[in-house]
Amino acid sequence: MTGSLIGHWLRRAGSLAICLFVWQMASSLKVSLGIVTFENVPSPVDVVIAMLDFLASPRLFAHVSSSLGRVFAGYAIAAAVGVALGLIIGRFRVLGDFLQTPLELLRPIPAVAWIPLAVLMFPSSELSMIFITFTGALFPIVINTVHGVESVDPRLIASARSLGSTRAAMLFEVIIPGAAPNIVTGLVIGMGTSWFCLVTAEMISGQFGIGYYTWESYTLQNYPEIIVGMVVIGLLGMASSALLKAAGTALLPWNKKEGRQ
Protein backbone atom coordinates (compact mmCIF):
# COMPACT_ATOMS: atom_id res chain seq x y z
CA MET A 1 0.00 0.00 0.00
CA THR A 2 1.51 3.34 -1.02
CA GLY A 3 1.90 6.32 1.29
CA SER A 4 -0.64 8.39 -0.63
CA LEU A 5 -3.21 5.62 -0.34
CA ILE A 6 -2.61 5.30 3.40
CA GLY A 7 -3.03 9.07 3.75
CA HIS A 8 -6.23 8.88 1.73
CA TRP A 9 -7.78 6.33 4.08
CA LEU A 10 -6.45 8.11 7.19
CA ARG A 11 -8.16 11.34 6.10
CA ARG A 12 -11.43 9.50 5.55
CA ALA A 13 -11.20 7.72 8.91
CA GLY A 14 -10.28 10.99 10.60
CA SER A 15 -13.29 12.83 9.17
CA LEU A 16 -15.59 10.03 10.29
CA ALA A 17 -14.07 10.05 13.79
CA ILE A 18 -14.58 13.83 14.04
CA CYS A 19 -18.24 13.50 13.04
CA LEU A 20 -18.82 10.75 15.62
CA PHE A 21 -17.10 12.83 18.33
CA VAL A 22 -19.23 15.90 17.57
CA TRP A 23 -22.36 13.74 17.57
CA GLN A 24 -21.39 12.11 20.90
CA MET A 25 -20.76 15.46 22.54
CA ALA A 26 -23.94 17.04 21.16
CA SER A 27 -26.14 14.19 22.36
CA SER A 28 -24.37 13.81 25.73
CA LEU A 29 -24.61 17.54 26.48
CA LYS A 30 -28.16 17.70 24.99
CA VAL A 31 -27.16 20.67 22.89
CA SER A 32 -30.00 22.92 21.77
CA LEU A 33 -29.37 25.48 19.05
CA GLY A 34 -32.89 26.87 18.94
CA ILE A 35 -33.95 25.53 15.57
CA VAL A 36 -32.36 22.12 16.15
CA THR A 37 -31.92 20.17 19.37
CA PHE A 38 -30.11 16.99 20.33
CA GLU A 39 -32.09 16.43 23.53
CA ASN A 40 -33.77 13.27 22.22
CA VAL A 41 -31.05 12.18 19.81
CA PRO A 42 -29.32 8.96 20.95
CA SER A 43 -25.54 8.95 21.22
CA PRO A 44 -23.26 6.86 18.97
CA VAL A 45 -22.62 4.53 21.93
CA ASP A 46 -26.37 3.88 22.31
CA VAL A 47 -26.63 3.23 18.57
CA VAL A 48 -23.71 0.78 18.62
CA ILE A 49 -25.35 -1.17 21.47
CA ALA A 50 -28.65 -1.26 19.56
CA MET A 51 -26.81 -2.30 16.40
CA LEU A 52 -25.14 -5.24 18.17
CA ASP A 53 -28.52 -6.33 19.54
CA PHE A 54 -30.05 -6.13 16.08
CA LEU A 55 -27.19 -8.07 14.47
CA ALA A 56 -27.67 -10.85 17.02
CA SER A 57 -31.44 -10.86 16.57
CA PRO A 58 -33.33 -13.30 14.30
CA ARG A 59 -35.18 -10.23 12.96
CA LEU A 60 -32.08 -9.22 11.01
CA PHE A 61 -32.45 -11.82 8.25
CA ALA A 62 -36.21 -11.28 7.89
CA HIS A 63 -35.89 -7.50 7.59
CA VAL A 64 -32.83 -7.45 5.33
CA SER A 65 -34.02 -10.22 3.00
CA SER A 66 -37.43 -8.54 2.60
CA SER A 67 -35.85 -5.20 1.72
CA LEU A 68 -33.32 -6.73 -0.66
CA GLY A 69 -36.05 -8.61 -2.50
CA ARG A 70 -38.17 -5.48 -2.95
CA VAL A 71 -35.33 -3.21 -3.97
CA PHE A 72 -33.76 -5.59 -6.45
CA ALA A 73 -37.11 -6.56 -8.00
CA GLY A 74 -38.08 -2.92 -8.54
CA TYR A 75 -34.59 -1.98 -9.64
CA ALA A 76 -34.27 -4.84 -12.16
CA ILE A 77 -37.54 -3.85 -13.83
CA ALA A 78 -36.55 -0.18 -13.79
CA ALA A 79 -33.15 -0.98 -15.34
CA ALA A 80 -34.69 -2.94 -18.22
CA VAL A 81 -37.47 -0.40 -18.86
CA GLY A 82 -35.27 2.66 -18.26
CA VAL A 83 -32.46 1.63 -20.61
CA ALA A 84 -34.94 0.64 -23.32
CA LEU A 85 -36.85 3.93 -23.02
CA GLY A 86 -33.62 5.92 -22.94
CA LEU A 87 -32.34 4.27 -26.11
CA ILE A 88 -35.66 4.88 -27.89
CA ILE A 89 -35.95 8.51 -26.77
CA GLY A 90 -32.33 9.30 -27.52
CA ARG A 91 -32.24 7.54 -30.87
CA PHE A 92 -35.64 8.24 -32.43
CA ARG A 93 -36.74 11.89 -32.39
CA VAL A 94 -40.43 11.27 -33.16
CA LEU A 95 -40.81 8.56 -30.50
CA GLY A 96 -38.78 10.71 -28.15
CA ASP A 97 -41.18 13.63 -28.56
CA PHE A 98 -44.06 11.25 -27.91
CA LEU A 99 -42.59 9.67 -24.77
CA GLN A 100 -40.58 12.44 -23.17
CA THR A 101 -43.45 14.78 -22.25
CA PRO A 102 -45.34 12.31 -20.00
CA LEU A 103 -42.07 11.16 -18.46
CA GLU A 104 -41.09 14.75 -17.65
CA LEU A 105 -44.50 15.28 -16.05
CA LEU A 106 -44.13 12.15 -13.92
CA ARG A 107 -40.48 12.62 -12.96
CA PRO A 108 -40.90 15.40 -10.31
CA ILE A 109 -43.56 13.44 -8.42
CA PRO A 110 -42.03 12.22 -5.12
CA ALA A 111 -42.27 8.57 -4.15
CA VAL A 112 -44.59 9.29 -1.22
CA ALA A 113 -47.15 10.82 -3.60
CA TRP A 114 -47.34 7.52 -5.50
CA ILE A 115 -48.50 5.56 -2.42
CA PRO A 116 -52.31 6.07 -2.75
CA LEU A 117 -52.22 5.27 -6.48
CA ALA A 118 -49.95 2.26 -5.92
CA VAL A 119 -52.39 0.87 -3.35
CA LEU A 120 -55.24 1.29 -5.84
CA MET A 121 -53.32 -0.13 -8.81
CA PHE A 122 -51.89 -3.32 -7.33
CA PRO A 123 -53.72 -6.19 -5.64
CA SER A 124 -51.03 -6.78 -3.00
CA SER A 125 -48.97 -4.48 -0.80
CA GLU A 126 -45.83 -6.33 -1.89
CA LEU A 127 -46.34 -5.29 -5.52
CA SER A 128 -47.11 -1.73 -4.38
CA MET A 129 -43.79 -1.53 -2.55
CA ILE A 130 -41.89 -2.92 -5.55
CA PHE A 131 -43.61 -0.32 -7.72
CA ILE A 132 -42.45 2.53 -5.45
CA THR A 133 -38.82 1.37 -5.65
CA PHE A 134 -39.28 1.01 -9.42
CA THR A 135 -40.36 4.64 -9.77
CA GLY A 136 -37.34 5.77 -7.75
CA ALA A 137 -34.87 4.02 -10.03
CA LEU A 138 -36.57 4.57 -13.39
CA PHE A 139 -36.07 8.26 -14.08
CA PRO A 140 -32.32 8.56 -13.34
CA ILE A 141 -31.72 5.59 -15.62
CA VAL A 142 -33.84 7.03 -18.43
CA ILE A 143 -32.30 10.50 -18.24
CA ASN A 144 -28.71 9.27 -18.18
CA THR A 145 -29.32 6.82 -21.00
CA VAL A 146 -30.86 9.54 -23.16
CA HIS A 147 -27.91 11.81 -22.42
CA GLY A 148 -25.49 9.02 -23.27
CA VAL A 149 -27.14 8.26 -26.60
CA GLU A 150 -27.26 11.94 -27.55
CA SER A 151 -23.58 12.41 -26.67
CA VAL A 152 -22.31 9.64 -28.96
CA ASP A 153 -19.82 11.18 -31.38
CA PRO A 154 -21.68 11.85 -34.68
CA ARG A 155 -18.49 11.00 -36.56
CA LEU A 156 -18.69 7.43 -35.25
CA ILE A 157 -22.27 7.14 -36.46
CA ALA A 158 -21.38 8.61 -39.87
CA SER A 159 -18.41 6.27 -40.18
CA ALA A 160 -20.54 3.23 -39.34
CA ARG A 161 -23.14 4.29 -41.91
CA SER A 162 -20.51 4.80 -44.58
CA LEU A 163 -19.29 1.27 -43.92
CA GLY A 164 -22.79 -0.10 -44.49
CA SER A 165 -23.68 -0.80 -40.86
CA THR A 166 -27.10 -2.33 -40.27
CA ARG A 167 -29.53 -0.89 -37.68
CA ALA A 168 -28.74 -3.71 -35.27
CA ALA A 169 -24.98 -3.32 -35.71
CA MET A 170 -25.31 0.45 -35.26
CA LEU A 171 -27.20 -0.07 -32.03
CA PHE A 172 -25.05 -2.78 -30.47
CA GLU A 173 -21.62 -1.80 -31.81
CA VAL A 174 -21.78 2.02 -31.82
CA ILE A 175 -24.69 3.50 -29.83
CA ILE A 176 -24.72 1.26 -26.76
CA PRO A 177 -20.91 1.15 -26.28
CA GLY A 178 -20.78 4.94 -26.73
CA ALA A 179 -23.60 5.55 -24.27
CA ALA A 180 -22.48 2.84 -21.82
CA PRO A 181 -20.61 5.15 -19.36
CA ASN A 182 -23.72 7.31 -18.94
CA ILE A 183 -25.92 4.23 -18.67
CA VAL A 184 -23.73 2.90 -15.85
CA THR A 185 -23.94 6.28 -14.11
CA GLY A 186 -27.73 6.17 -14.37
CA LEU A 187 -27.80 2.60 -13.02
CA VAL A 188 -25.67 3.60 -10.01
CA ILE A 189 -27.84 6.65 -9.27
CA GLY A 190 -30.97 4.56 -9.78
CA MET A 191 -29.78 2.02 -7.22
CA GLY A 192 -29.30 4.79 -4.67
CA THR A 193 -32.75 6.24 -5.25
CA SER A 194 -34.28 2.75 -4.98
CA TRP A 195 -32.96 2.47 -1.45
CA PHE A 196 -34.03 6.08 -0.84
CA CYS A 197 -37.60 5.13 -1.73
CA LEU A 198 -37.54 1.94 0.31
CA VAL A 199 -38.63 3.55 3.58
CA THR A 200 -41.50 5.21 1.76
CA ALA A 201 -42.47 1.91 0.13
CA GLU A 202 -42.37 -0.08 3.35
CA MET A 203 -44.55 2.48 5.11
CA ILE A 204 -47.47 1.25 2.97
CA SER A 205 -48.19 -1.93 4.89
CA GLY A 206 -45.00 -3.84 5.31
CA GLN A 207 -44.45 -6.20 8.20
CA PHE A 208 -40.81 -6.79 7.44
CA GLY A 209 -38.05 -4.74 5.89
CA ILE A 210 -35.45 -2.24 7.05
CA GLY A 211 -37.71 0.70 6.20
CA TYR A 212 -40.54 -0.86 8.22
CA TYR A 213 -38.11 -1.56 11.07
CA THR A 214 -37.01 2.10 11.06
CA TRP A 215 -40.58 3.43 11.06
CA GLU A 216 -41.70 0.94 13.70
CA SER A 217 -38.79 2.04 15.90
CA TYR A 218 -40.00 5.62 15.64
CA THR A 219 -43.59 4.74 16.55
CA LEU A 220 -42.35 2.69 19.54
CA GLN A 221 -39.92 5.49 20.52
CA ASN A 222 -36.88 3.20 20.25
CA TYR A 223 -34.70 6.07 19.14
CA PRO A 224 -31.35 4.24 18.84
CA GLU A 225 -33.00 1.67 16.54
CA ILE A 226 -34.14 4.46 14.21
CA ILE A 227 -30.51 5.27 13.51
CA VAL A 228 -29.65 1.56 13.29
CA GLY A 229 -32.20 1.22 10.49
CA MET A 230 -30.83 4.31 8.76
CA VAL A 231 -27.27 2.98 9.00
CA VAL A 232 -28.25 -0.43 7.63
CA ILE A 233 -30.07 1.19 4.69
CA GLY A 234 -27.04 3.38 4.05
CA LEU A 235 -24.62 0.44 4.17
CA LEU A 236 -26.75 -1.73 1.88
CA GLY A 237 -27.21 1.15 -0.58
CA MET A 238 -23.50 1.97 -0.53
CA ALA A 239 -22.54 -1.68 -1.08
CA SER A 240 -25.01 -2.04 -3.96
CA SER A 241 -23.73 1.12 -5.66
CA ALA A 242 -20.11 0.02 -5.14
CA LEU A 243 -20.82 -3.33 -6.80
CA LEU A 244 -22.40 -1.58 -9.78
CA LYS A 245 -19.45 0.82 -10.08
CA ALA A 246 -16.99 -2.09 -9.95
CA ALA A 247 -18.97 -3.98 -12.60
CA GLY A 248 -19.08 -0.85 -14.77
CA THR A 249 -15.31 -0.36 -14.44
CA ALA A 250 -14.66 -4.00 -15.35
CA LEU A 251 -17.02 -3.98 -18.32
CA LEU A 252 -16.00 -0.54 -19.64
CA PRO A 253 -12.19 -0.49 -19.65
CA TRP A 254 -12.18 2.35 -22.21
CA ASN A 255 -13.89 4.62 -19.69
CA LYS A 256 -11.06 4.68 -17.16
CA LYS A 257 -9.99 8.18 -16.16
CA GLU A 258 -6.85 9.62 -14.78
CA GLY A 259 -6.64 9.60 -10.98
CA ARG A 260 -7.22 12.82 -9.05
CA GLN A 261 -4.33 14.69 -7.51
XYZ file of N, CA, C and O in Angstrom, residues 181-260:
320
model
N -21.005 4.463 -20.603
C -20.607 5.146 -19.355
C -21.760 5.905 -18.701
O -21.913 5.873 -17.476
N -22.573 6.594 -19.497
C -23.721 7.314 -18.939
C -24.783 6.345 -18.426
O -25.440 6.612 -17.413
N -24.944 5.226 -19.133
C -25.924 4.234 -18.672
C -25.510 3.693 -17.309
O -26.347 3.550 -16.402
N -24.216 3.396 -17.147
C -23.733 2.901 -15.852
C -23.961 3.947 -14.762
O -24.384 3.620 -13.647
N -23.691 5.213 -15.084
C -23.944 6.283 -14.109
C -25.417 6.310 -13.701
O -25.753 6.425 -12.512
N -26.301 6.190 -14.671
C -27.731 6.166 -14.368
C -28.114 4.968 -13.517
O -28.940 5.078 -12.609
N -27.492 3.799 -13.809
C -27.799 2.600 -13.020
C -27.333 2.765 -11.572
O -28.023 2.331 -10.644
N -26.169 3.391 -11.378
C -25.668 3.605 -10.012
C -26.575 4.582 -9.260
O -26.955 4.337 -8.108
N -26.947 5.686 -9.916
C -27.844 6.653 -9.266
C -29.202 6.018 -8.995
O -29.812 6.221 -7.937
N -29.677 5.221 -9.955
C -30.967 4.558 -9.779
C -30.974 3.610 -8.604
O -31.974 3.507 -7.877
N -29.852 2.911 -8.380
C -29.777 2.019 -7.217
C -29.893 2.817 -5.925
O -30.596 2.425 -4.979
N -29.215 3.954 -5.868
C -29.296 4.792 -4.672
C -30.709 5.284 -4.408
O -31.175 5.259 -3.264
N -31.395 5.724 -5.456
C -32.753 6.236 -5.249
C -33.731 5.113 -4.922
O -34.740 5.344 -4.259
N -33.434 3.887 -5.373
C -34.284 2.752 -4.981
C -34.255 2.558 -3.477
O -35.296 2.369 -2.839
N -33.064 2.599 -2.900
C -32.963 2.474 -1.445
C -33.592 3.686 -0.768
O -34.197 3.576 0.300
N -33.438 4.853 -1.379
C -34.031 6.077 -0.840
C -35.550 5.936 -0.711
O -36.162 6.401 0.248
N -36.147 5.285 -1.713
C -37.602 5.135 -1.727
C -38.075 3.960 -0.875
O -39.281 3.780 -0.685
N -37.136 3.160 -0.397
C -37.543 1.942 0.306
C -38.354 2.239 1.560
O -39.377 1.600 1.810
N -37.902 3.221 2.355
C -38.630 3.549 3.579
C -40.049 3.967 3.241
O -41.020 3.544 3.881
N -40.173 4.798 2.196
C -41.504 5.213 1.761
C -42.342 4.008 1.364
O -43.513 3.885 1.724
N -41.731 3.084 0.604
C -42.471 1.911 0.131
C -42.921 1.043 1.298
O -44.065 0.576 1.329
N -42.042 0.845 2.262
C -42.369 -0.075 3.355
C -43.274 0.558 4.408
O -43.689 -0.110 5.338
N -43.548 1.854 4.254
C -44.549 2.483 5.113
C -45.959 2.096 4.686
O -46.921 2.317 5.423
N -46.128 1.539 3.471
C -47.465 1.250 2.967
C -48.168 0.245 3.877
O -49.200 0.513 4.441
N -47.593 -0.939 3.992
C -48.193 -1.927 4.890
C -47.223 -3.065 5.146
O -47.639 -4.194 5.325
N -45.966 -2.779 5.105
C -44.999 -3.839 5.305
C -44.996 -4.358 6.731
O -45.357 -3.654 7.669
N -44.629 -5.614 6.874
C -44.451 -6.196 8.202
C -42.992 -6.559 8.433
O -42.619 -6.884 9.562
N -42.232 -6.560 7.354
C -40.806 -6.794 7.443
C -40.108 -5.841 6.487
O -40.697 -5.363 5.535
N -38.831 -5.625 6.745
C -38.049 -4.737 5.889
C -37.357 -3.691 6.741
O -37.852 -3.316 7.808
N -36.208 -3.220 6.274
C -35.449 -2.239 7.047
C -36.212 -0.927 7.173
O -36.172 -0.261 8.207
N -36.911 -0.518 6.121
C -37.711 0.698 6.196
C -38.822 0.562 7.216
O -39.079 1.476 8.017
N -39.493 -0.598 7.233
C -40.543 -0.856 8.223
C -39.955 -0.876 9.628
O -40.544 -0.315 10.573
N -38.788 -1.501 9.769
C -38.107 -1.558 11.074
C -37.805 -0.144 11.576
O -38.011 0.169 12.763
N -37.341 0.735 10.677
C -37.014 2.105 11.061
C -38.262 2.867 11.497
O -38.266 3.561 12.520
N -39.342 2.721 10.729
C -40.581 3.425 11.062
C -41.209 2.882 12.334
O -41.710 3.641 13.173
N -41.159 1.556 12.489
C -41.698 0.938 13.704
C -40.920 1.417 14.934
O -41.505 1.655 16.003
N -39.604 1.567 14.780
C -38.786 2.043 15.899
C -39.195 3.445 16.316
O -39.207 3.783 17.499
N -39.545 4.266 15.328
C -39.999 5.624 15.641
C -41.331 5.600 16.385
O -41.505 6.291 17.401
N -42.275 4.789 15.913
C -43.588 4.745 16.552
C -43.493 4.170 17.970
O -44.296 4.523 18.843
N -42.529 3.269 18.207
C -42.350 2.688 19.544
C -41.366 3.499 20.394
O -41.050 3.102 21.511
N -40.861 4.595 19.830
C -39.917 5.485 20.524
C -38.616 4.774 20.913
O -38.028 5.061 21.953
N -38.199 3.826 20.082
C -36.885 3.197 20.253
C -35.885 3.996 19.405
O -35.516 3.597 18.299
N -35.467 5.126 19.963
C -34.703 6.072 19.144
C -33.364 5.523 18.626
O -33.008 5.786 17.466
N -32.589 4.778 19.418
C -31.348 4.241 18.837
C -31.598 3.338 17.633
O -30.816 3.332 16.671
N -32.710 2.583 17.650
C -32.996 1.668 16.542
C -33.383 2.424 15.273
O -33.245 1.895 14.166
N -33.881 3.650 15.407
C -34.144 4.459 14.205
C -32.844 4.656 13.433
O -32.780 4.459 12.202
N -31.799 5.014 14.168
C -30.512 5.272 13.506
C -29.889 3.960 13.032
O -29.231 3.925 11.996
N -30.135 2.864 13.760
C -29.647 1.564 13.286
C -30.253 1.248 11.919
O -29.550 0.830 10.985
N -31.557 1.452 11.786
C -32.205 1.223 10.487
C -31.633 2.113 9.404
O -31.386 1.666 8.276
N -31.400 3.386 9.756
C -30.825 4.306 8.761
C -29.432 3.851 8.334
O -29.076 3.885 7.145
N -28.632 3.420 9.319
C -27.266 2.983 9.003
C -27.284 1.740 8.122
O -26.511 1.634 7.152
N -28.179 0.795 8.441
C -28.248 -0.434 7.630
C -28.669 -0.107 6.195
O -28.096 -0.641 5.229
N -29.656 0.785 6.042
C -30.071 1.187 4.690
C -28.904 1.841 3.959
O -28.645 1.558 2.777
N -28.181 2.719 4.676
C -27.036 3.378 4.046
C -25.956 2.396 3.622
O -25.404 2.502 2.525
N -25.663 1.417 4.501
C -24.620 0.440 4.172
C -25.029 -0.436 2.994
O -24.220 -0.717 2.097
N -26.292 -0.890 2.994
C -26.754 -1.725 1.883
C -26.760 -0.938 0.572
O -26.367 -1.452 -0.485
N -27.206 0.322 0.633
C -27.209 1.145 -0.577
C -25.809 1.415 -1.075
O -25.538 1.354 -2.281
N -24.885 1.705 -0.137
C -23.503 1.972 -0.530
C -22.857 0.733 -1.142
O -22.164 0.816 -2.167
N -23.120 -0.441 -0.544
C -22.540 -1.678 -1.080
C -23.102 -1.989 -2.468
O -22.356 -2.397 -3.375
N -24.405 -1.774 -2.652
C -25.013 -2.035 -3.961
C -24.431 -1.117 -5.026
O -24.098 -1.553 -6.134
N -24.294 0.164 -4.700
C -23.733 1.119 -5.663
C -22.269 0.796 -5.967
O -21.825 0.895 -7.116
N -21.520 0.369 -4.930
C -20.106 0.021 -5.142
C -19.975 -1.177 -6.071
O -19.084 -1.211 -6.935
N -20.854 -2.166 -5.914
C -20.817 -3.331 -6.799
C -21.110 -2.929 -8.240
O -20.455 -3.409 -9.181
N -22.075 -2.032 -8.420
C -22.401 -1.585 -9.777
C -21.243 -0.799 -10.392
O -20.922 -0.954 -11.569
N -20.597 0.058 -9.572
C -19.451 0.817 -10.081
C -18.320 -0.119 -10.473
O -17.669 0.074 -11.520
N -18.065 -1.140 -9.650
C -16.995 -2.094 -9.952
C -17.313 -2.869 -11.232
O -16.430 -3.079 -12.076
N -18.576 -3.267 -11.380
C -18.968 -3.980 -12.599
C -18.819 -3.068 -13.818
O -18.348 -3.507 -14.878
N -19.217 -1.796 -13.656
C -19.083 -0.847 -14.766
C -17.626 -0.632 -15.150
O -17.283 -0.575 -16.340
N -16.750 -0.542 -14.155
C -15.313 -0.363 -14.435
C -14.744 -1.583 -15.147
O -13.934 -1.457 -16.076
N -15.172 -2.774 -14.729
C -14.658 -3.997 -15.347
C -15.172 -4.168 -16.773
O -14.433 -4.647 -17.653
N -16.417 -3.775 -16.998
C -17.021 -3.982 -18.323
C -16.702 -2.850 -19.297
O -16.884 -3.021 -20.504
N -16.271 -1.698 -18.776
C -15.997 -0.543 -19.642
C -14.556 -0.084 -19.455
O -14.305 1.004 -18.926
N -13.593 -0.872 -19.880
C -12.187 -0.487 -19.648
C -11.788 0.786 -20.382
O -10.848 1.464 -19.972
N -12.521 1.144 -21.468
C -12.177 2.353 -22.212
C -12.630 3.634 -21.495
O -12.302 4.732 -21.920
N -13.361 3.452 -20.398
C -13.886 4.623 -19.688
C -13.059 4.987 -18.477
O -13.448 5.837 -17.692
N -11.887 4.354 -18.308
C -11.060 4.678 -17.156
C -10.490 6.067 -17.290
O -10.062 6.485 -18.357
N -10.467 6.790 -16.167
C -9.993 8.175 -16.163
C -8.721 8.275 -15.337
O -8.420 7.409 -14.521
N -8.048 9.371 -15.575
C -6.850 9.622 -14.784
C -7.211 9.874 -13.339
O -8.252 10.461 -13.029
N -6.375 9.406 -12.404
C -6.639 9.603 -10.982
C -6.527 11.054 -10.600
O -5.793 11.825 -11.205
N -7.255 11.431 -9.530
C -7.217 12.816 -9.054
C -5.938 13.052 -8.269
O -5.387 12.157 -7.646
